Coordinates of C-alpha atoms and ligand atoms in Angstrom, one line a residue:
X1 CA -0.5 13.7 41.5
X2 CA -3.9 13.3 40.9
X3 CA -4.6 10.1 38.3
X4 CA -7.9 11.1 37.4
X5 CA -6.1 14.3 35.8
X6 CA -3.8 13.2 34.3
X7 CA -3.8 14.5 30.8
X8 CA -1.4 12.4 28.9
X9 CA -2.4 9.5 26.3
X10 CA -0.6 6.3 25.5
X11 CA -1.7 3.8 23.3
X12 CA -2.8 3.0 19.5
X13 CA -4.4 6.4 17.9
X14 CA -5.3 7.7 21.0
X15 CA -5.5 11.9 20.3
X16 CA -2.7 13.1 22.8
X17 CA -3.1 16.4 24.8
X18 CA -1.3 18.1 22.6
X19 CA -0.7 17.4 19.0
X20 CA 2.9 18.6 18.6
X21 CA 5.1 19.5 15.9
X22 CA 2.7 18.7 13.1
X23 CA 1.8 21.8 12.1
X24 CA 3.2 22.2 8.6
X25 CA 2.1 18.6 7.9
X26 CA -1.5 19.6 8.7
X27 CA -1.1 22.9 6.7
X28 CA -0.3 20.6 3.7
X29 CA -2.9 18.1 4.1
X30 CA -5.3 21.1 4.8
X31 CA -4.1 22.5 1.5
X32 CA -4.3 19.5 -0.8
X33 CA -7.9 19.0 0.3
X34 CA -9.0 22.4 -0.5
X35 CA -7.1 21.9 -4.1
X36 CA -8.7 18.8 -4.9
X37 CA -12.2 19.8 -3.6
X38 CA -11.8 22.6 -6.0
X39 CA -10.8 20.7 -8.9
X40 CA -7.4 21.6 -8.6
X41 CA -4.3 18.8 -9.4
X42 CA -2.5 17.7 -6.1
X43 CA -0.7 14.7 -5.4
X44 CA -1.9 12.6 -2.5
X45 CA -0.6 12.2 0.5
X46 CA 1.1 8.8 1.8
X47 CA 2.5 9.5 5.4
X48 CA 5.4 7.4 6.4
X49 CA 7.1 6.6 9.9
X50 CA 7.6 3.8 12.2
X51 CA 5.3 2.4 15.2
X52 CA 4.2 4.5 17.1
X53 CA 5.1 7.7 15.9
X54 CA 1.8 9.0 15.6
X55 CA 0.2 8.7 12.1
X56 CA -3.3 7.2 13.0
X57 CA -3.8 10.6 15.0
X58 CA -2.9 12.5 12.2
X59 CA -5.3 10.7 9.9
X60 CA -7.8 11.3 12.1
X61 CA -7.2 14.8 12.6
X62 CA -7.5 15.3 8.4
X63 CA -10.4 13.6 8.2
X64 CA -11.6 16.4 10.7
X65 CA -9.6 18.9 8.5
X66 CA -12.0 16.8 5.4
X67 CA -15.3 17.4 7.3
X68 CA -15.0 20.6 8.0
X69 CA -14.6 21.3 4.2
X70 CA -17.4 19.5 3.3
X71 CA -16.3 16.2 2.5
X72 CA -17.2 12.5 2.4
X73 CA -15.0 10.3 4.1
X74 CA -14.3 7.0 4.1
X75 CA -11.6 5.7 6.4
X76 CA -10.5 2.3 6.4
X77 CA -7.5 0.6 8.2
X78 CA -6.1 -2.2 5.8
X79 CA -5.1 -5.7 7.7
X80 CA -3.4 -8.8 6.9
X81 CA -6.5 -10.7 6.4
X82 CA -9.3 -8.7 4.3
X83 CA -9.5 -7.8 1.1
X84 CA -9.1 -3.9 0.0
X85 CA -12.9 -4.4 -2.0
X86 CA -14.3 -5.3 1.7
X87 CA -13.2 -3.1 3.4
X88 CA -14.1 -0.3 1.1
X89 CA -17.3 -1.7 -0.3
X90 CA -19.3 -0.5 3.0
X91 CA -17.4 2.7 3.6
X92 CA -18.1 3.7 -0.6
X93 CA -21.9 2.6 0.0
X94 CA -22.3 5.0 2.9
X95 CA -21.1 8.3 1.1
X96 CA -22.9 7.2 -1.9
X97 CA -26.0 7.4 0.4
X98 CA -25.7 10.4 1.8
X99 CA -24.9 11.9 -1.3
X100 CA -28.1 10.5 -2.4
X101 CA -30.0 12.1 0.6
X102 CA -29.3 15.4 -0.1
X103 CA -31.8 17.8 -1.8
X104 CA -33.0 17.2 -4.6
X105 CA -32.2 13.7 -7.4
X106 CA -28.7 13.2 -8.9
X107 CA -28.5 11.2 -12.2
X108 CA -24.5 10.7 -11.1
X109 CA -25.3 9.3 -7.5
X110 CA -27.8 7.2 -8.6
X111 CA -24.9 6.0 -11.4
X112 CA -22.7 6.2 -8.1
X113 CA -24.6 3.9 -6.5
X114 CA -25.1 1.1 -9.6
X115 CA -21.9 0.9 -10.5
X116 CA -21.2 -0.1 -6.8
X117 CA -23.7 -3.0 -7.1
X118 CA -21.6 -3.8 -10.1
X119 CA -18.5 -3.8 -8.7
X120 CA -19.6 -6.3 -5.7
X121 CA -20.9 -8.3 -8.4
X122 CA -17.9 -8.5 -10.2
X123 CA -15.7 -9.6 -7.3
X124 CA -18.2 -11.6 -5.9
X125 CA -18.0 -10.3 -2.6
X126 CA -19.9 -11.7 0.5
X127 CA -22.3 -8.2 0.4
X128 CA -24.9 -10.5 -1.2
X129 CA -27.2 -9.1 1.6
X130 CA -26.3 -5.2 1.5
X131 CA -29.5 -3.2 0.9
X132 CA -29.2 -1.1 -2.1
X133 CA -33.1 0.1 -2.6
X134 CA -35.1 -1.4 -5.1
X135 CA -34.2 1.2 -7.7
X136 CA -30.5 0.3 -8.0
X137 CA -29.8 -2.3 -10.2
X138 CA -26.2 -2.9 -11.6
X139 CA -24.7 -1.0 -13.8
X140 CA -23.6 -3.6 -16.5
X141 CA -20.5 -3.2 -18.4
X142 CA -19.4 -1.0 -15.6
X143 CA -16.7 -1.7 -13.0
X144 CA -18.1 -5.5 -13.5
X145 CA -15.0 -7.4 -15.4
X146 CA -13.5 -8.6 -12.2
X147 CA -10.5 -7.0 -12.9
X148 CA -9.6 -5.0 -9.3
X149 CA -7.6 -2.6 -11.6
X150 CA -10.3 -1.6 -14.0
X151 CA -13.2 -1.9 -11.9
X152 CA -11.9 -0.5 -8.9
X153 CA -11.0 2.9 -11.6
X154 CA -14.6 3.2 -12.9
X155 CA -16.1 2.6 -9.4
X156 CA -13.9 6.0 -8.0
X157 CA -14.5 7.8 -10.9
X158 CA -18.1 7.7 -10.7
X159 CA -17.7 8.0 -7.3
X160 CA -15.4 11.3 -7.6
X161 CA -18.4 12.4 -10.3
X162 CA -21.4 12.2 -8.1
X163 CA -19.5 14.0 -5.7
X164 CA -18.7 16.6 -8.4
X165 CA -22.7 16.6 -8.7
X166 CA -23.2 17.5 -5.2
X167 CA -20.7 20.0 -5.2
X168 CA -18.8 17.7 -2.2
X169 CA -15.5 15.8 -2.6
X170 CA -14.6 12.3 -1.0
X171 CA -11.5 11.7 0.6
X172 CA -10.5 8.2 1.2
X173 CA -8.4 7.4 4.1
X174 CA -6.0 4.4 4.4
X175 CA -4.1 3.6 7.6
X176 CA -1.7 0.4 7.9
X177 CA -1.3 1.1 4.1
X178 CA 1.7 -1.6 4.0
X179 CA -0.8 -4.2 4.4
X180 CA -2.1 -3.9 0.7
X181 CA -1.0 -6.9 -1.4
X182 CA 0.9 -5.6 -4.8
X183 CA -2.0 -5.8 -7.2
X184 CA -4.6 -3.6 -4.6
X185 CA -2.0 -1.2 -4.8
X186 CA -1.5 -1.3 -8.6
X187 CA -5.6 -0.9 -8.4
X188 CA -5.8 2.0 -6.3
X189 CA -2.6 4.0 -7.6
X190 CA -4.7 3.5 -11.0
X191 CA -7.6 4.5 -9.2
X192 CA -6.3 7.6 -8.1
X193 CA -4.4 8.4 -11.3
X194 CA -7.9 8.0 -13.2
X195 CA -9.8 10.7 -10.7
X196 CA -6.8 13.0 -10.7
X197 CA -6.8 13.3 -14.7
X198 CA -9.6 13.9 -14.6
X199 CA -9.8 16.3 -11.8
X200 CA -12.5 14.9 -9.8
X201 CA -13.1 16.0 -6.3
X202 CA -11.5 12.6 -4.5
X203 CA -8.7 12.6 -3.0
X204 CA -6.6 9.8 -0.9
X205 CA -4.7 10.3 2.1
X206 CA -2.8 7.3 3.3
X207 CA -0.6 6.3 5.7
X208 CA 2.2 3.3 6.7
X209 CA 5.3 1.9 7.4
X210 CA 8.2 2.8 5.5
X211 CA 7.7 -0.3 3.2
X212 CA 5.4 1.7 2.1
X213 CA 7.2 3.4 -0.5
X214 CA 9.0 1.0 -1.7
X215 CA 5.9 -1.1 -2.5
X216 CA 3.7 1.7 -4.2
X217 CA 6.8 2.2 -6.7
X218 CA 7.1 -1.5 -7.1
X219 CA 3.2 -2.2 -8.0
X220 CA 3.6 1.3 -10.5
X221 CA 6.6 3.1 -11.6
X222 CA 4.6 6.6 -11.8
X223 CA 3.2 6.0 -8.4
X224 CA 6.2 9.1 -7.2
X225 CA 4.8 11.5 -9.3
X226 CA 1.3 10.9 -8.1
X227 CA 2.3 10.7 -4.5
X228 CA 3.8 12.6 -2.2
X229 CA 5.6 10.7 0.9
X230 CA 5.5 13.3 4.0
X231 CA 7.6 11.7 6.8
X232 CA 6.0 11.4 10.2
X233 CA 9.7 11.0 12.6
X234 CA 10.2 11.3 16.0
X235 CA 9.5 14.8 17.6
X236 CA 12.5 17.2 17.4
X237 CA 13.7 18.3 21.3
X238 CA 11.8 21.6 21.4
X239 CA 8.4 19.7 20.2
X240 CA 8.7 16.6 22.5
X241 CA 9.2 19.4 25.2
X242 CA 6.1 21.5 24.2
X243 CA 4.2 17.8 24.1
X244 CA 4.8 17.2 27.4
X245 CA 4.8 20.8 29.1
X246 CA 2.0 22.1 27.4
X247 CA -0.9 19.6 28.8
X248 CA 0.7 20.1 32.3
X249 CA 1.0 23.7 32.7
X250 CA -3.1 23.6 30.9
X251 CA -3.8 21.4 34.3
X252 CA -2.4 24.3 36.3
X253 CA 0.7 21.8 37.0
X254 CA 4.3 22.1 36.4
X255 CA 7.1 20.2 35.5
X256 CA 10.9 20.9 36.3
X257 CA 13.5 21.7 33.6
X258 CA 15.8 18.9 34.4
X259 CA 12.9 16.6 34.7
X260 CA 11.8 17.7 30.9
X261 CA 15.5 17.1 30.0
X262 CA 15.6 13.6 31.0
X263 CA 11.8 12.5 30.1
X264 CA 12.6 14.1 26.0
X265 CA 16.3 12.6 26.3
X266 CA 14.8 8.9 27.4
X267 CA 12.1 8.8 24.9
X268 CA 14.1 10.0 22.2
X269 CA 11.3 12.5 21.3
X270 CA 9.0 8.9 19.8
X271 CA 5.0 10.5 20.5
X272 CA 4.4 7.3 22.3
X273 CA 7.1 7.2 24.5
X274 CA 6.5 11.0 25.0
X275 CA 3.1 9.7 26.4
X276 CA 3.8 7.1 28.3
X277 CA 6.3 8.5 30.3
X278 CA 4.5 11.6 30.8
X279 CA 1.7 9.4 32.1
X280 CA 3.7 7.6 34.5
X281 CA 5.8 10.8 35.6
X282 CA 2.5 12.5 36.4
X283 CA 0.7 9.9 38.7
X284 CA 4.8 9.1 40.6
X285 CA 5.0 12.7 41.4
X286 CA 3.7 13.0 45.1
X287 CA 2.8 17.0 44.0
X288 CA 3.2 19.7 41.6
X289 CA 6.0 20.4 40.2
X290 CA 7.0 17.2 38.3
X291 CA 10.7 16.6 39.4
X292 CA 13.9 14.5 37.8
X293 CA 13.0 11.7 40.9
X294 CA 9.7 11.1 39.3
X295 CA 11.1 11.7 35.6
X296 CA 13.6 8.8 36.8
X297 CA 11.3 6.5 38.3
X298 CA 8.9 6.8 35.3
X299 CA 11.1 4.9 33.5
X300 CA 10.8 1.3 35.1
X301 CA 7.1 1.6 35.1
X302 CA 6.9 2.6 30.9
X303 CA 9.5 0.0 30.4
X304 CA 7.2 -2.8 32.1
X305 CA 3.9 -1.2 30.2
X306 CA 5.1 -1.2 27.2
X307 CA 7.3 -4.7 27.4
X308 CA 3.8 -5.5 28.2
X309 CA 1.6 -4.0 25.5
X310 CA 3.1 -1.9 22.6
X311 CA 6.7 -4.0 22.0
X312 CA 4.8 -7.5 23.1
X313 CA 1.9 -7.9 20.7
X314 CA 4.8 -7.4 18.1
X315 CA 6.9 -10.2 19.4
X316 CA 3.8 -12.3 19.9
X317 CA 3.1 -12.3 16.2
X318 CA 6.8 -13.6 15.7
X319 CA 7.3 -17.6 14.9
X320 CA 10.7 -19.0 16.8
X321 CA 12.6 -18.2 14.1
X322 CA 11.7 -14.6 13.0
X323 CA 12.5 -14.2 16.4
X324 CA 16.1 -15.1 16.1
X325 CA 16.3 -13.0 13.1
X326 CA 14.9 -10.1 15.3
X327 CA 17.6 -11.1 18.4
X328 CA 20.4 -11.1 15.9
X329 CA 19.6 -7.6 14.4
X330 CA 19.1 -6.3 18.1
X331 CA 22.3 -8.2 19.0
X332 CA 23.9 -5.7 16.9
X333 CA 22.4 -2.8 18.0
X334 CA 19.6 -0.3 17.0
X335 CA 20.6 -0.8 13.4
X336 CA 20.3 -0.3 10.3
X337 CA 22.7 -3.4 9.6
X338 CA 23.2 -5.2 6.8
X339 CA 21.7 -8.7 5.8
X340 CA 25.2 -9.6 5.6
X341 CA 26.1 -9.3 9.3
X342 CA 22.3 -10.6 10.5
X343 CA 23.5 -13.7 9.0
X344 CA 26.7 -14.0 10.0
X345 CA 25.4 -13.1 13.1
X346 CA 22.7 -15.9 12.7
X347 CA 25.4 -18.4 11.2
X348 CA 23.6 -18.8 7.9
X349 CA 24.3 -17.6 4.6
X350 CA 22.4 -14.5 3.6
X351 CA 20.4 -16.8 0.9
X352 CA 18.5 -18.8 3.1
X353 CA 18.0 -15.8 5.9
X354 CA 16.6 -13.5 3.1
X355 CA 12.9 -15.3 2.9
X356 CA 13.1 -14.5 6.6
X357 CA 13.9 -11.2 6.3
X358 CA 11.1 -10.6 3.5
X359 CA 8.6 -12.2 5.9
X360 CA 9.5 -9.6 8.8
X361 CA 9.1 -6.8 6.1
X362 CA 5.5 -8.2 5.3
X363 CA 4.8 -8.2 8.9
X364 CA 5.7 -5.2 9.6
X365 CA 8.2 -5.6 11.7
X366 CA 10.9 -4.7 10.1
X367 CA 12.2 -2.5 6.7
X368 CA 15.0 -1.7 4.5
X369 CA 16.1 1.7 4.4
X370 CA 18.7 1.7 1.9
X371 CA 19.5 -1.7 -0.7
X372 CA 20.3 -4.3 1.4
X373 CA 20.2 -2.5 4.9
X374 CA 17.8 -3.8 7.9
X375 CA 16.2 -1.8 10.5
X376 CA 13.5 -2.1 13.2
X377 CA 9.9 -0.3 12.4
X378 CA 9.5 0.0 16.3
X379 CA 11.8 2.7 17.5
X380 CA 13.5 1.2 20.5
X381 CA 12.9 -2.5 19.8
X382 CA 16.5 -3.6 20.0
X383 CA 16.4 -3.0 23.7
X384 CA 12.9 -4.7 23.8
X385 CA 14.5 -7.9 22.3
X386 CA 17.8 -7.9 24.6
X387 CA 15.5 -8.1 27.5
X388 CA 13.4 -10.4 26.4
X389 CA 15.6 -13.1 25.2
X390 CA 18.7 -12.2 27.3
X391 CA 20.5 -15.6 26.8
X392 CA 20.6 -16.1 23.0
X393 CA 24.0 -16.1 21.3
X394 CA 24.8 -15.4 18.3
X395 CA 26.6 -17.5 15.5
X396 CA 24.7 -21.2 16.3
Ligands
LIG401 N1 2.3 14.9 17.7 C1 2.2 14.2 18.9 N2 2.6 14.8 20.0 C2 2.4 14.0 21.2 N3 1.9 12.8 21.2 C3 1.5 12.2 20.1 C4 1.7 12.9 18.8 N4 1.2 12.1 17.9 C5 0.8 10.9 18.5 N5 1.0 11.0 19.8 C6 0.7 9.9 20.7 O1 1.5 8.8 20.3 C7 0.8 7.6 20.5 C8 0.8 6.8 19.2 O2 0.1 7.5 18.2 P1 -0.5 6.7 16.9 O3 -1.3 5.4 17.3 O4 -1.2 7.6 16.0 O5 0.8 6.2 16.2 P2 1.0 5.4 14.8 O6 2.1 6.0 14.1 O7 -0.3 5.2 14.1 O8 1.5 4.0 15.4 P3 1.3 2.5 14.7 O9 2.3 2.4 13.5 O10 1.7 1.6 15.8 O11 -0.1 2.3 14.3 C9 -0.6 7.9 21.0 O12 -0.6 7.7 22.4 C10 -0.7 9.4 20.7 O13 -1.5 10.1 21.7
LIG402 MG1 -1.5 3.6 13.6

């Protein structure tokens, strides 16, 4: 069929045709943001699922949901090599200004805006150049002791308070969340619980891997009662269906029953999958309607894609031996499995495999569902690592 209509989506954050089964998620988020922006308590939300399942699109949709009510937003996407102050230092600086902009002068923004330059002071941060105006000087005293946990709470509180001025709210969004190290999480959990006391209009919305959890209630035992941990999974049957049929039938197209079987069957409902195989089914099809041949063929041509792209740049980030780790987990299938049987399975005792394991967990790559269980964070991995290292044994 024709390519250059082809409606489906794959790859990172990429908004799909259709957004399915999110609905009450969105309803949720919409809902906290209207509490908080009218200095009402909520927790914040943390989304949690593995790769691919589609939580940078849903970010992206509630900072939509944030504009349209008015907010601020800064959304940042935390990484393995910057800090959380450098990435948020620029973002904080640009609502700050456009609070500043508005009609007529805020006392509070302008305070806003000071105890920024104090904060960047404090952490001595490479902003040494960022242009400020030549009324804003630092606050001193203020968010200035070089203390991420202290300064980083009086730099969102004044922030939450000159949006209060404004009669705005600022919602600060956080993808790849697992990144953080312990003590940027302590900050911003403090951070937030500060804001929320007091019932300033800021809110967070986050989202990460399911390590996520753990390491929130790790950096601060109240984090759960501040926090609420909305689980982003795999689309149920009916959903994955509706995600695929609904984008055709809008391109006056169709697509067979069986076909729609076998495509939500093979993909196992994961958003990404969903996409990619839709893609691929869609340009296979000689004509309208999409039929099991295509559905079938689809296959061979995601599996190379994505072997390609969205499994590979995982394994590439591997060293040789968090690879065998990752071969011995998918030697004993999709998992979870405990560290036990990865060792045995490894021939080493469980001791000296465990700073592996905690290495793959800091990479993302893989978590711990329950106390000493192991999983993949990338649905369908286990298949990816069979293929790709096909003669490995286990047990040398
Ligand atoms: N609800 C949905 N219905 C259909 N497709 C979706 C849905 N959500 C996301 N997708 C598609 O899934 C793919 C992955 O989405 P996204 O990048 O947001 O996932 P992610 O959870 O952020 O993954 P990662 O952990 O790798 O960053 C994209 O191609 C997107 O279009
Ligand atoms: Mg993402």
């Amino acid at each position: 069929m024709d390519a250059l209509q082809n409606p489906f989506s794959p790859g990172a954050g990429n908004p799909p045709p259709e957004l399915a089964g999110r609905d009450d998620l969105l309803k949720q988020a919409e809902i906290t943001l209207g509490r908080i922006k009218n200095g009402r308590y909520e927790q914040s939300l943390l989304l949690v699922g593995l790769r691919g399942v589609g939580k940078t699109v849903l970010l992206n949709r509630i900072r939509e949901l944030a504009e349209s009510q008015a907010y601020a937003v800064a959304m940042i996407e935390i990484t393995e090599t910057r800090t959380l102050p450098e990435l948020l230092v620029p973002a904080l600086r640009q609502i700050l200004f456009k609070l500043d902009s508005m009609a007529g002068v805020s006392d509070k923004v302008k305070r806003g805006l000071r105890v920024l330059r104090s904060f960047i002071s404090a952490l001595k941060l490479k902003f040494a150049d960022m242009e400020f105006g030549i009324s804003i000087d630092p606050e001193k005293g203020t968010a200035d002791s070089g203390d991420l946990e202290a300064d980083l709470t009086q730099l969102f509180i004044s922030l939450g308070e000159a949006a209060a001025d404004r009669a705005s709210a600022v919602a600060v969004i956080v993808d790849e969340m697992q990144y953080l190290s312990e003590k940027e999480m302590s900050a911003l959990i403090m951070a937030i619980h500060a804001v929320s006391q007091r019932r300033l209009p800021l809110v967070l919305v986050g989202a990460g891997l399911p390590q996520l959890v753990g390491l929130a209630g790790r950096s601060k035992s109240y984090a759960e009662r501040l926090f609420q941990y909305p689980r982003v999974d795999a689309l149920s049957p009916e959903d994955a269906r509706e995600a695929l049929r609904g984008p055709v039938t809008r391109q006056s197209a169709a697509i067979e029953p069986d076909a729609l079987d076998y495509l939500v069957q093979t993909t196992r409902g994961y958003p990404y999958f969903l996409q990619e195989w839709g893609y691929q089914a869609w340009n296979i099809a000689p004509a309208s309607p999409i039929d099991i041949h295509a559905a079938r063929r689809a296959t061979g041509l995601s599996i190379k894609k994505l072997d390609e792209s969205f499994f590979r740049v995982r394994f590439d980030r591997l060293t040789p031996r968090e690879k065998e780790y990752m071969r011995a987990l998918a030697h004993l299938g999709p998992g979870p499995h405990r560290s036990g049987d990865i060792a045995e399975c490894l021939g080493v005792r469980v001791q000296s495999s465990a700073p592996l394991r905690s290495g793959l967990i800091r990479k993302g790559m893989i978590y711990s569902p329950a106390h000493g269980d192991t999983a993949f964070t990338v649905p369908l991995f286990d298949q990816f690592m069979l293929r790709t290292m096909p003669d490995w044994k286990p047990g040398r």
